[in-house]
């Protein structure tokens, strides 16, 4: 049977990609963010995942306002990092894990999650960047694990609740554990933490809420934040801070006690509060 080796949640600010490309990890501006990763790299080298299931939010590249699935899952052979307006990224396509995709789809639909099934799906910075951060490679970068993308709508109202995302994540975790393959699966959540990129509250951050949220994810019951509606979460952490629901989904794939492998939190990266937090089963 497959096993979940752990969960990693991290911010996905596009400027991180440029910093990576320029090798600025030790630069004084960037090092407070990148310094959160070496302990996670050491841990990943020990637990050796074969597959990453990635909860992320598409930012208008694959899905736009005309068609916006609340929950979508990839079932493709590969995923291309499309051009988000900065020029086509030179990242090679990410290999899909079609067998796991279809196992998840069958399990989720069977458990009342009406997923949009995407046999063709472009992925954006929210999927690609965290994998680049987690799996550094010498030379031209290529993703060393197969992947399954799961996208959660955070750009067109109404949004799924944190409570519903927790249930989705738990069901994805149950599905992974029931997969009849001897594979080691890492679950990733990307986005956040508090930030708002536009409007009157552009630049809004909330260190206190972010800290409380990260603290809550270490608990055996990680669902403190599910007491809040999406509107309340946006009030606290800004419109784009709602991306923290990816962290909720990913963390709920793990059940039972967890060990915090590492945590990092830094303000500002771009105009966001950037966080990284990794968990292993205790
Ligand atoms: C930016 C974009 C994001 O998707 C995000 O989560 C944070 C920042 C940006 O464009 O700076
Ligand atoms: Fe984002």
mmCIF file of N, CA and C in Angstrom, residues 76-177:
data_model
loop_
_atom_site.group_PDB
_atom_site.id
_atom_site.type_symbol
_atom_site.label_atom_id
_atom_site.label_comp_id
_atom_site.label_asym_id
_atom_site.label_seq_id
_atom_site.Cartn_x
_atom_site.Cartn_y
_atom_site.Cartn_z
ATOM 1 N N UNK A 76 -3.390 13.924 -16.241
ATOM 2 C CA UNK A 76 -2.641 14.040 -17.492
ATOM 3 C C UNK A 76 -1.299 13.325 -17.366
ATOM 4 N N UNK A 77 -0.717 13.028 -18.535
ATOM 5 C CA UNK A 77 0.595 12.398 -18.569
ATOM 6 C C UNK A 77 1.678 13.374 -18.111
ATOM 7 N N UNK A 78 1.454 14.654 -18.427
ATOM 8 C CA UNK A 78 2.418 15.681 -18.023
ATOM 9 C C UNK A 78 1.726 17.034 -17.905
ATOM 10 N N UNK A 79 2.396 17.930 -17.179
ATOM 11 C CA UNK A 79 1.840 19.263 -16.922
ATOM 12 C C UNK A 79 2.879 20.307 -17.311
ATOM 13 N N UNK A 80 2.452 21.221 -18.175
ATOM 14 C CA UNK A 80 3.370 22.246 -18.670
ATOM 15 C C UNK A 80 3.145 23.537 -17.893
ATOM 16 N N UNK A 81 4.240 24.156 -17.474
ATOM 17 C CA UNK A 81 4.193 25.447 -16.792
ATOM 18 C C UNK A 81 3.967 26.523 -17.859
ATOM 19 N N UNK A 82 2.734 26.994 -17.966
ATOM 20 C CA UNK A 82 2.388 27.938 -19.036
ATOM 21 C C UNK A 82 2.938 29.337 -18.797
ATOM 22 N N UNK A 83 2.833 30.145 -19.835
ATOM 23 C CA UNK A 83 3.304 31.534 -19.794
ATOM 24 C C UNK A 83 2.267 32.397 -19.073
ATOM 25 N N UNK A 84 2.676 32.965 -17.939
ATOM 26 C CA UNK A 84 1.752 33.810 -17.165
ATOM 27 C C UNK A 84 1.931 35.284 -17.495
ATOM 28 N N UNK A 85 2.645 35.554 -18.583
ATOM 29 C CA UNK A 85 2.820 36.939 -18.993
ATOM 30 C C UNK A 85 4.248 37.416 -18.831
ATOM 31 N N UNK A 86 5.106 36.536 -18.319
ATOM 32 C CA UNK A 86 6.523 36.923 -18.136
ATOM 33 C C UNK A 86 7.397 36.248 -19.182
ATOM 34 N N UNK A 87 6.771 35.558 -20.168
ATOM 35 C CA UNK A 87 7.524 34.744 -21.118
ATOM 36 C C UNK A 87 7.407 33.289 -20.695
ATOM 37 N N UNK A 88 7.565 32.376 -21.660
ATOM 38 C CA UNK A 88 7.402 30.955 -21.353
ATOM 39 C C UNK A 88 8.518 30.493 -20.426
ATOM 40 N N UNK A 89 8.189 29.895 -19.286
ATOM 41 C CA UNK A 89 9.236 29.384 -18.381
ATOM 42 C C UNK A 89 10.007 28.246 -19.057
ATOM 43 N N UNK A 90 11.289 28.078 -18.714
ATOM 44 C CA UNK A 90 12.061 27.006 -19.356
ATOM 45 C C UNK A 90 12.030 25.708 -18.541
ATOM 46 N N UNK A 91 11.133 25.654 -17.551
ATOM 47 C CA UNK A 91 10.998 24.445 -16.741
ATOM 48 C C UNK A 91 10.473 23.302 -17.616
ATOM 49 N N UNK A 92 11.135 22.143 -17.592
ATOM 50 C CA UNK A 92 10.584 21.023 -18.366
ATOM 51 C C UNK A 92 9.226 20.593 -17.798
ATOM 52 N N UNK A 93 8.397 19.954 -18.611
ATOM 53 C CA UNK A 93 7.088 19.516 -18.113
ATOM 54 C C UNK A 93 7.224 18.616 -16.885
ATOM 55 N N UNK A 94 6.231 18.686 -16.027
ATOM 56 C CA UNK A 94 6.178 17.831 -14.830
ATOM 57 C C UNK A 94 5.480 16.534 -15.205
ATOM 58 N N UNK A 95 6.081 15.401 -14.867
ATOM 59 C CA UNK A 95 5.452 14.109 -15.179
ATOM 60 C C UNK A 95 4.225 13.923 -14.300
ATOM 61 N N UNK A 96 3.123 13.567 -14.916
ATOM 62 C CA UNK A 96 1.923 13.241 -14.152
ATOM 63 C C UNK A 96 1.994 11.813 -13.651
ATOM 64 N N UNK A 97 1.248 11.526 -12.595
ATOM 65 C CA UNK A 97 1.117 10.143 -12.124
ATOM 66 C C UNK A 97 -0.315 9.742 -12.407
ATOM 67 N N UNK A 98 -0.542 9.263 -13.629
ATOM 68 C CA UNK A 98 -1.929 9.013 -14.055
ATOM 69 C C UNK A 98 -2.620 7.964 -13.195
ATOM 70 N N UNK A 99 -1.856 6.946 -12.780
ATOM 71 C CA UNK A 99 -2.484 5.880 -11.977
ATOM 72 C C UNK A 99 -3.008 6.467 -10.662
ATOM 73 N N UNK A 100 -2.190 7.306 -10.002
ATOM 74 C CA UNK A 100 -2.652 7.908 -8.746
ATOM 75 C C UNK A 100 -3.789 8.898 -9.011
ATOM 76 N N UNK A 101 -3.689 9.670 -10.095
ATOM 77 C CA UNK A 101 -4.770 10.611 -10.415
ATOM 78 C C UNK A 101 -6.107 9.891 -10.487
ATOM 79 N N UNK A 102 -6.138 8.787 -11.244
ATOM 80 C CA UNK A 102 -7.428 8.103 -11.419
ATOM 81 C C UNK A 102 -7.877 7.402 -10.147
ATOM 82 N N UNK A 103 -6.917 6.935 -9.364
ATOM 83 C CA UNK A 103 -7.297 6.356 -8.069
ATOM 84 C C UNK A 103 -7.938 7.444 -7.187
ATOM 85 N N UNK A 104 -7.328 8.626 -7.162
ATOM 86 C CA UNK A 104 -7.878 9.729 -6.353
ATOM 87 C C UNK A 104 -9.253 10.142 -6.875
ATOM 88 N N UNK A 105 -9.368 10.268 -8.189
ATOM 89 C CA UNK A 105 -10.642 10.700 -8.779
ATOM 90 C C UNK A 105 -11.755 9.718 -8.410
ATOM 91 N N UNK A 106 -11.486 8.440 -8.582
ATOM 92 C CA UNK A 106 -12.512 7.442 -8.263
ATOM 93 C C UNK A 106 -12.904 7.506 -6.790
ATOM 94 N N UNK A 107 -11.889 7.599 -5.921
ATOM 95 C CA UNK A 107 -12.168 7.635 -4.485
ATOM 96 C C UNK A 107 -12.931 8.914 -4.107
ATOM 97 N N UNK A 108 -12.495 10.045 -4.659
ATOM 98 C CA UNK A 108 -13.131 11.330 -4.297
ATOM 99 C C UNK A 108 -14.586 11.379 -4.768
ATOM 100 N N UNK A 109 -14.822 10.978 -6.010
ATOM 101 C CA UNK A 109 -16.199 11.035 -6.523
ATOM 102 C C UNK A 109 -17.075 10.058 -5.741
ATOM 103 N N UNK A 110 -16.507 8.918 -5.417
ATOM 104 C CA UNK A 110 -17.222 7.918 -4.628
ATOM 105 C C UNK A 110 -17.558 8.435 -3.230
ATOM 106 N N UNK A 111 -16.763 9.410 -2.751
ATOM 107 C CA UNK A 111 -17.003 9.986 -1.418
ATOM 108 C C UNK A 111 -17.574 11.397 -1.534
ATOM 109 N N UNK A 112 -18.319 11.640 -2.599
ATOM 110 C CA UNK A 112 -19.163 12.837 -2.741
ATOM 111 C C UNK A 112 -18.410 14.138 -3.004
ATOM 112 N N UNK A 113 -17.154 14.046 -3.507
ATOM 113 C CA UNK A 113 -16.463 15.254 -3.970
ATOM 114 C C UNK A 113 -16.576 15.302 -5.491
ATOM 115 N N UNK A 114 -17.281 16.308 -5.993
ATOM 116 C CA UNK A 114 -17.596 16.385 -7.428
ATOM 117 C C UNK A 114 -16.468 17.139 -8.137
ATOM 118 N N UNK A 115 -15.371 16.409 -8.364
ATOM 119 C CA UNK A 115 -14.166 17.033 -8.921
ATOM 120 C C UNK A 115 -14.325 17.330 -10.412
ATOM 121 N N UNK A 116 -13.715 18.413 -10.867
ATOM 122 C CA UNK A 116 -13.542 18.622 -12.303
ATOM 123 C C UNK A 116 -12.291 17.852 -12.717
ATOM 124 N N UNK A 117 -12.432 16.982 -13.696
ATOM 125 C CA UNK A 117 -11.340 16.087 -14.103
ATOM 126 C C UNK A 117 -10.650 16.691 -15.325
ATOM 127 N N UNK A 118 -9.349 16.936 -15.203
ATOM 128 C CA UNK A 118 -8.626 17.639 -16.276
ATOM 129 C C UNK A 118 -7.579 16.717 -16.902
ATOM 130 N N UNK A 119 -7.868 16.260 -18.115
ATOM 131 C CA UNK A 119 -6.898 15.412 -18.812
ATOM 132 C C UNK A 119 -5.897 16.260 -19.586
ATOM 133 N N UNK A 120 -6.085 17.551 -19.501
ATOM 134 C CA UNK A 120 -5.159 18.514 -20.081
ATOM 135 C C UNK A 120 -5.200 19.707 -19.128
ATOM 136 N N UNK A 121 -4.061 20.100 -18.591
ATOM 137 C CA UNK A 121 -4.080 21.123 -17.536
ATOM 138 C C UNK A 121 -2.732 21.842 -17.521
ATOM 139 N N UNK A 122 -2.754 23.143 -17.783
ATOM 140 C CA UNK A 122 -1.520 23.915 -17.648
ATOM 141 C C UNK A 122 -1.351 24.278 -16.182
ATOM 142 N N UNK A 123 -0.139 24.224 -15.690
ATOM 143 C CA UNK A 123 0.063 24.629 -14.295
ATOM 144 C C UNK A 123 0.828 25.954 -14.255
ATOM 145 N N UNK A 124 0.694 26.675 -13.143
ATOM 146 C CA UNK A 124 1.335 27.992 -13.035
ATOM 147 C C UNK A 124 2.376 27.994 -11.911
ATOM 148 N N UNK A 125 2.815 29.213 -11.531
ATOM 149 C CA UNK A 125 3.888 29.332 -10.527
ATOM 150 C C UNK A 125 3.517 28.664 -9.202
ATOM 151 N N UNK A 126 2.218 28.606 -8.916
ATOM 152 C CA UNK A 126 1.793 28.078 -7.612
ATOM 153 C C UNK A 126 2.055 26.581 -7.492
ATOM 154 N N UNK A 127 2.180 25.911 -8.621
ATOM 155 C CA UNK A 127 2.499 24.478 -8.642
ATOM 156 C C UNK A 127 4.000 24.272 -8.834
ATOM 157 N N UNK A 128 4.567 25.001 -9.799
ATOM 158 C CA UNK A 128 5.953 24.746 -10.205
ATOM 159 C C UNK A 128 6.974 25.205 -9.150
ATOM 160 N N UNK A 129 6.774 26.421 -8.614
ATOM 161 C CA UNK A 129 7.791 26.991 -7.716
ATOM 162 C C UNK A 129 8.025 26.165 -6.457
ATOM 163 N N UNK A 130 6.964 25.754 -5.764
ATOM 164 C CA UNK A 130 7.209 24.958 -4.551
ATOM 165 C C UNK A 130 7.987 23.675 -4.846
ATOM 166 N N UNK A 131 7.723 23.041 -5.995
ATOM 167 C CA UNK A 131 8.473 21.813 -6.306
ATOM 168 C C UNK A 131 9.938 22.141 -6.577
ATOM 169 N N UNK A 132 10.191 23.289 -7.185
ATOM 170 C CA UNK A 132 11.592 23.699 -7.396
ATOM 171 C C UNK A 132 12.280 23.989 -6.061
ATOM 172 N N UNK A 133 11.515 24.566 -5.136
ATOM 173 C CA UNK A 133 12.089 24.864 -3.818
ATOM 174 C C UNK A 133 12.375 23.578 -3.039
ATOM 175 N N UNK A 134 11.506 22.593 -3.198
ATOM 176 C CA UNK A 134 11.632 21.368 -2.394
ATOM 177 C C UNK A 134 12.698 20.428 -2.930
ATOM 178 N N UNK A 135 12.905 20.457 -4.253
ATOM 179 C CA UNK A 135 13.808 19.482 -4.875
ATOM 180 C C UNK A 135 14.889 20.186 -5.685
ATOM 181 N N UNK A 136 15.832 20.864 -5.018
ATOM 182 C CA UNK A 136 16.885 21.549 -5.765
ATOM 183 C C UNK A 136 17.731 20.537 -6.532
ATOM 184 N N UNK A 137 18.155 20.901 -7.699
ATOM 185 C CA UNK A 137 18.939 20.010 -8.555
ATOM 186 C C UNK A 137 20.079 20.798 -9.174
ATOM 187 N N UNK A 138 21.192 20.109 -9.412
ATOM 188 C CA UNK A 138 22.305 20.744 -10.132
ATOM 189 C C UNK A 138 21.924 20.850 -11.612
ATOM 190 N N UNK A 139 22.413 21.870 -12.286
ATOM 191 C CA UNK A 139 22.197 21.998 -13.729
ATOM 192 C C UNK A 139 20.762 22.354 -14.056
ATOM 193 N N UNK A 140 20.338 21.981 -15.248
ATOM 194 C CA UNK A 140 18.970 22.331 -15.652
ATOM 195 C C UNK A 140 17.979 21.565 -14.785
ATOM 196 N N UNK A 141 17.034 22.289 -14.210
ATOM 197 C CA UNK A 141 16.132 21.682 -13.240
ATOM 198 C C UNK A 141 15.113 20.764 -13.913
ATOM 199 N N UNK A 142 14.881 19.612 -13.324
ATOM 200 C CA UNK A 142 13.782 18.735 -13.737
ATOM 201 C C UNK A 142 13.199 18.128 -12.476
ATOM 202 N N UNK A 143 11.881 17.982 -12.439
ATOM 203 C CA UNK A 143 11.231 17.492 -11.220
ATOM 204 C C UNK A 143 11.520 16.002 -11.032
ATOM 205 N N UNK A 144 12.051 15.603 -9.875
ATOM 206 C CA UNK A 144 12.427 14.197 -9.683
ATOM 207 C C UNK A 144 11.277 13.291 -9.248
ATOM 208 N N UNK A 145 10.102 13.850 -8.979
ATOM 209 C CA UNK A 145 8.976 13.009 -8.554
ATOM 210 C C UNK A 145 7.835 13.152 -9.563
ATOM 211 N N UNK A 146 6.976 12.140 -9.646
ATOM 212 C CA UNK A 146 5.759 12.295 -10.438
ATOM 213 C C UNK A 146 4.778 13.139 -9.633
ATOM 214 N N UNK A 147 3.754 13.636 -10.302
ATOM 215 C CA UNK A 147 2.911 14.639 -9.652
ATOM 216 C C UNK A 147 1.421 14.435 -9.950
ATOM 217 N N UNK A 148 0.609 14.936 -9.013
ATOM 218 C CA UNK A 148 -0.835 15.069 -9.240
ATOM 219 C C UNK A 148 -1.232 16.469 -8.760
ATOM 220 N N UNK A 149 -1.671 17.355 -9.659
ATOM 221 C CA UNK A 149 -2.130 18.677 -9.230
ATOM 222 C C UNK A 149 -3.608 18.667 -8.829
ATOM 223 N N UNK A 150 -3.906 19.336 -7.718
ATOM 224 C CA UNK A 150 -5.304 19.551 -7.310
ATOM 225 C C UNK A 150 -5.477 21.051 -7.083
ATOM 226 N N UNK A 151 -6.376 21.643 -7.859
ATOM 227 C CA UNK A 151 -6.538 23.097 -7.811
ATOM 228 C C UNK A 151 -7.810 23.462 -7.041
ATOM 229 N N UNK A 152 -7.691 24.467 -6.178
ATOM 230 C CA UNK A 152 -8.826 24.963 -5.380
ATOM 231 C C UNK A 152 -9.049 26.427 -5.742
ATOM 232 N N UNK A 153 -10.290 26.770 -6.052
ATOM 233 C CA UNK A 153 -10.603 28.148 -6.467
ATOM 234 C C UNK A 153 -10.438 29.147 -5.329
ATOM 235 N N UNK A 154 -9.569 30.143 -5.548
ATOM 236 C CA UNK A 154 -9.497 31.275 -4.602
ATOM 237 C C UNK A 154 -9.611 32.600 -5.346
ATOM 238 N N UNK A 155 -10.063 32.572 -6.629
ATOM 239 C CA UNK A 155 -10.109 33.860 -7.334
ATOM 240 C C UNK A 155 -11.501 34.319 -7.749
ATOM 241 N N UNK A 156 -12.470 33.423 -7.843
ATOM 242 C CA UNK A 156 -13.822 33.851 -8.222
ATOM 243 C C UNK A 156 -14.808 33.479 -7.122
ATOM 244 N N UNK A 157 -15.472 34.493 -6.571
ATOM 245 C CA UNK A 157 -16.454 34.261 -5.514
ATOM 246 C C UNK A 157 -17.597 33.400 -6.054
ATOM 247 N N UNK A 158 -18.152 32.450 -5.289
ATOM 248 C CA UNK A 158 -17.855 32.112 -3.891
ATOM 249 C C UNK A 158 -16.761 31.046 -3.778
ATOM 250 N N UNK A 159 -16.079 31.087 -2.646
ATOM 251 C CA UNK A 159 -14.942 30.190 -2.410
ATOM 252 C C UNK A 159 -15.355 29.012 -1.523
ATOM 253 N N UNK A 160 -14.693 27.866 -1.692
ATOM 254 C CA UNK A 160 -14.985 26.769 -0.773
ATOM 255 C C UNK A 160 -14.488 27.130 0.632
ATOM 256 N N UNK A 161 -15.192 26.682 1.642
ATOM 257 C CA UNK A 161 -14.801 27.004 3.025
ATOM 258 C C UNK A 161 -13.545 26.234 3.417
ATOM 259 N N UNK A 162 -12.871 26.740 4.434
ATOM 260 C CA UNK A 162 -11.724 26.013 5.005
ATOM 261 C C UNK A 162 -12.194 24.648 5.496
ATOM 262 N N UNK A 163 -13.412 24.606 6.024
ATOM 263 C CA UNK A 163 -13.978 23.335 6.523
ATOM 264 C C UNK A 163 -14.079 22.314 5.388
ATOM 265 N N UNK A 164 -14.550 22.771 4.231
ATOM 266 C CA UNK A 164 -14.690 21.868 3.083
ATOM 267 C C UNK A 164 -13.312 21.450 2.552
ATOM 268 N N UNK A 165 -12.359 22.364 2.582
ATOM 269 C CA UNK A 165 -11.004 22.026 2.118
ATOM 270 C C UNK A 165 -10.355 21.016 3.065
ATOM 271 N N UNK A 166 -10.666 21.140 4.359
ATOM 272 C CA UNK A 166 -10.150 20.154 5.318
ATOM 273 C C UNK A 166 -10.715 18.775 4.985
ATOM 274 N N UNK A 167 -12.006 18.722 4.667
ATOM 275 C CA UNK A 167 -12.639 17.442 4.335
ATOM 276 C C UNK A 167 -12.049 16.883 3.037
ATOM 277 N N UNK A 168 -11.805 17.757 2.069
ATOM 278 C CA UNK A 168 -11.192 17.311 0.810
ATOM 279 C C UNK A 168 -9.812 16.706 1.084
ATOM 280 N N UNK A 169 -9.021 17.414 1.884
ATOM 281 C CA UNK A 169 -7.665 16.938 2.179
ATOM 282 C C UNK A 169 -7.683 15.607 2.906
ATOM 283 N N UNK A 170 -8.612 15.465 3.857
ATOM 284 C CA UNK A 170 -8.711 14.198 4.598
ATOM 285 C C UNK A 170 -9.065 13.062 3.646
ATOM 286 N N UNK A 171 -9.988 13.320 2.729
ATOM 287 C CA UNK A 171 -10.419 12.272 1.791
ATOM 288 C C UNK A 171 -9.298 11.933 0.808
ATOM 289 N N UNK A 172 -8.528 12.940 0.385
ATOM 290 C CA UNK A 172 -7.359 12.663 -0.468
ATOM 291 C C UNK A 172 -6.364 11.787 0.301
ATOM 292 N N UNK A 173 -6.161 12.092 1.581
ATOM 293 C CA UNK A 173 -5.255 11.277 2.399
ATOM 294 C C UNK A 173 -5.738 9.836 2.501
ATOM 295 N N UNK A 174 -7.048 9.664 2.765
ATOM 296 C CA UNK A 174 -7.613 8.304 2.843
ATOM 297 C C UNK A 174 -7.399 7.577 1.520
ATOM 298 N N UNK A 175 -7.597 8.294 0.421
ATOM 299 C CA UNK A 175 -7.445 7.677 -0.908
ATOM 300 C C UNK A 175 -5.997 7.245 -1.130
ATOM 301 N N UNK A 176 -5.048 8.098 -0.767
ATOM 302 C CA UNK A 176 -3.630 7.753 -0.965
ATOM 303 C C UNK A 176 -3.300 6.481 -0.174
ATOM 304 N N UNK A 177 -3.762 6.454 1.087
ATOM 305 C CA UNK A 177 -3.462 5.291 1.936
ATOM 306 C C UNK A 177 -4.119 4.013 1.428
#
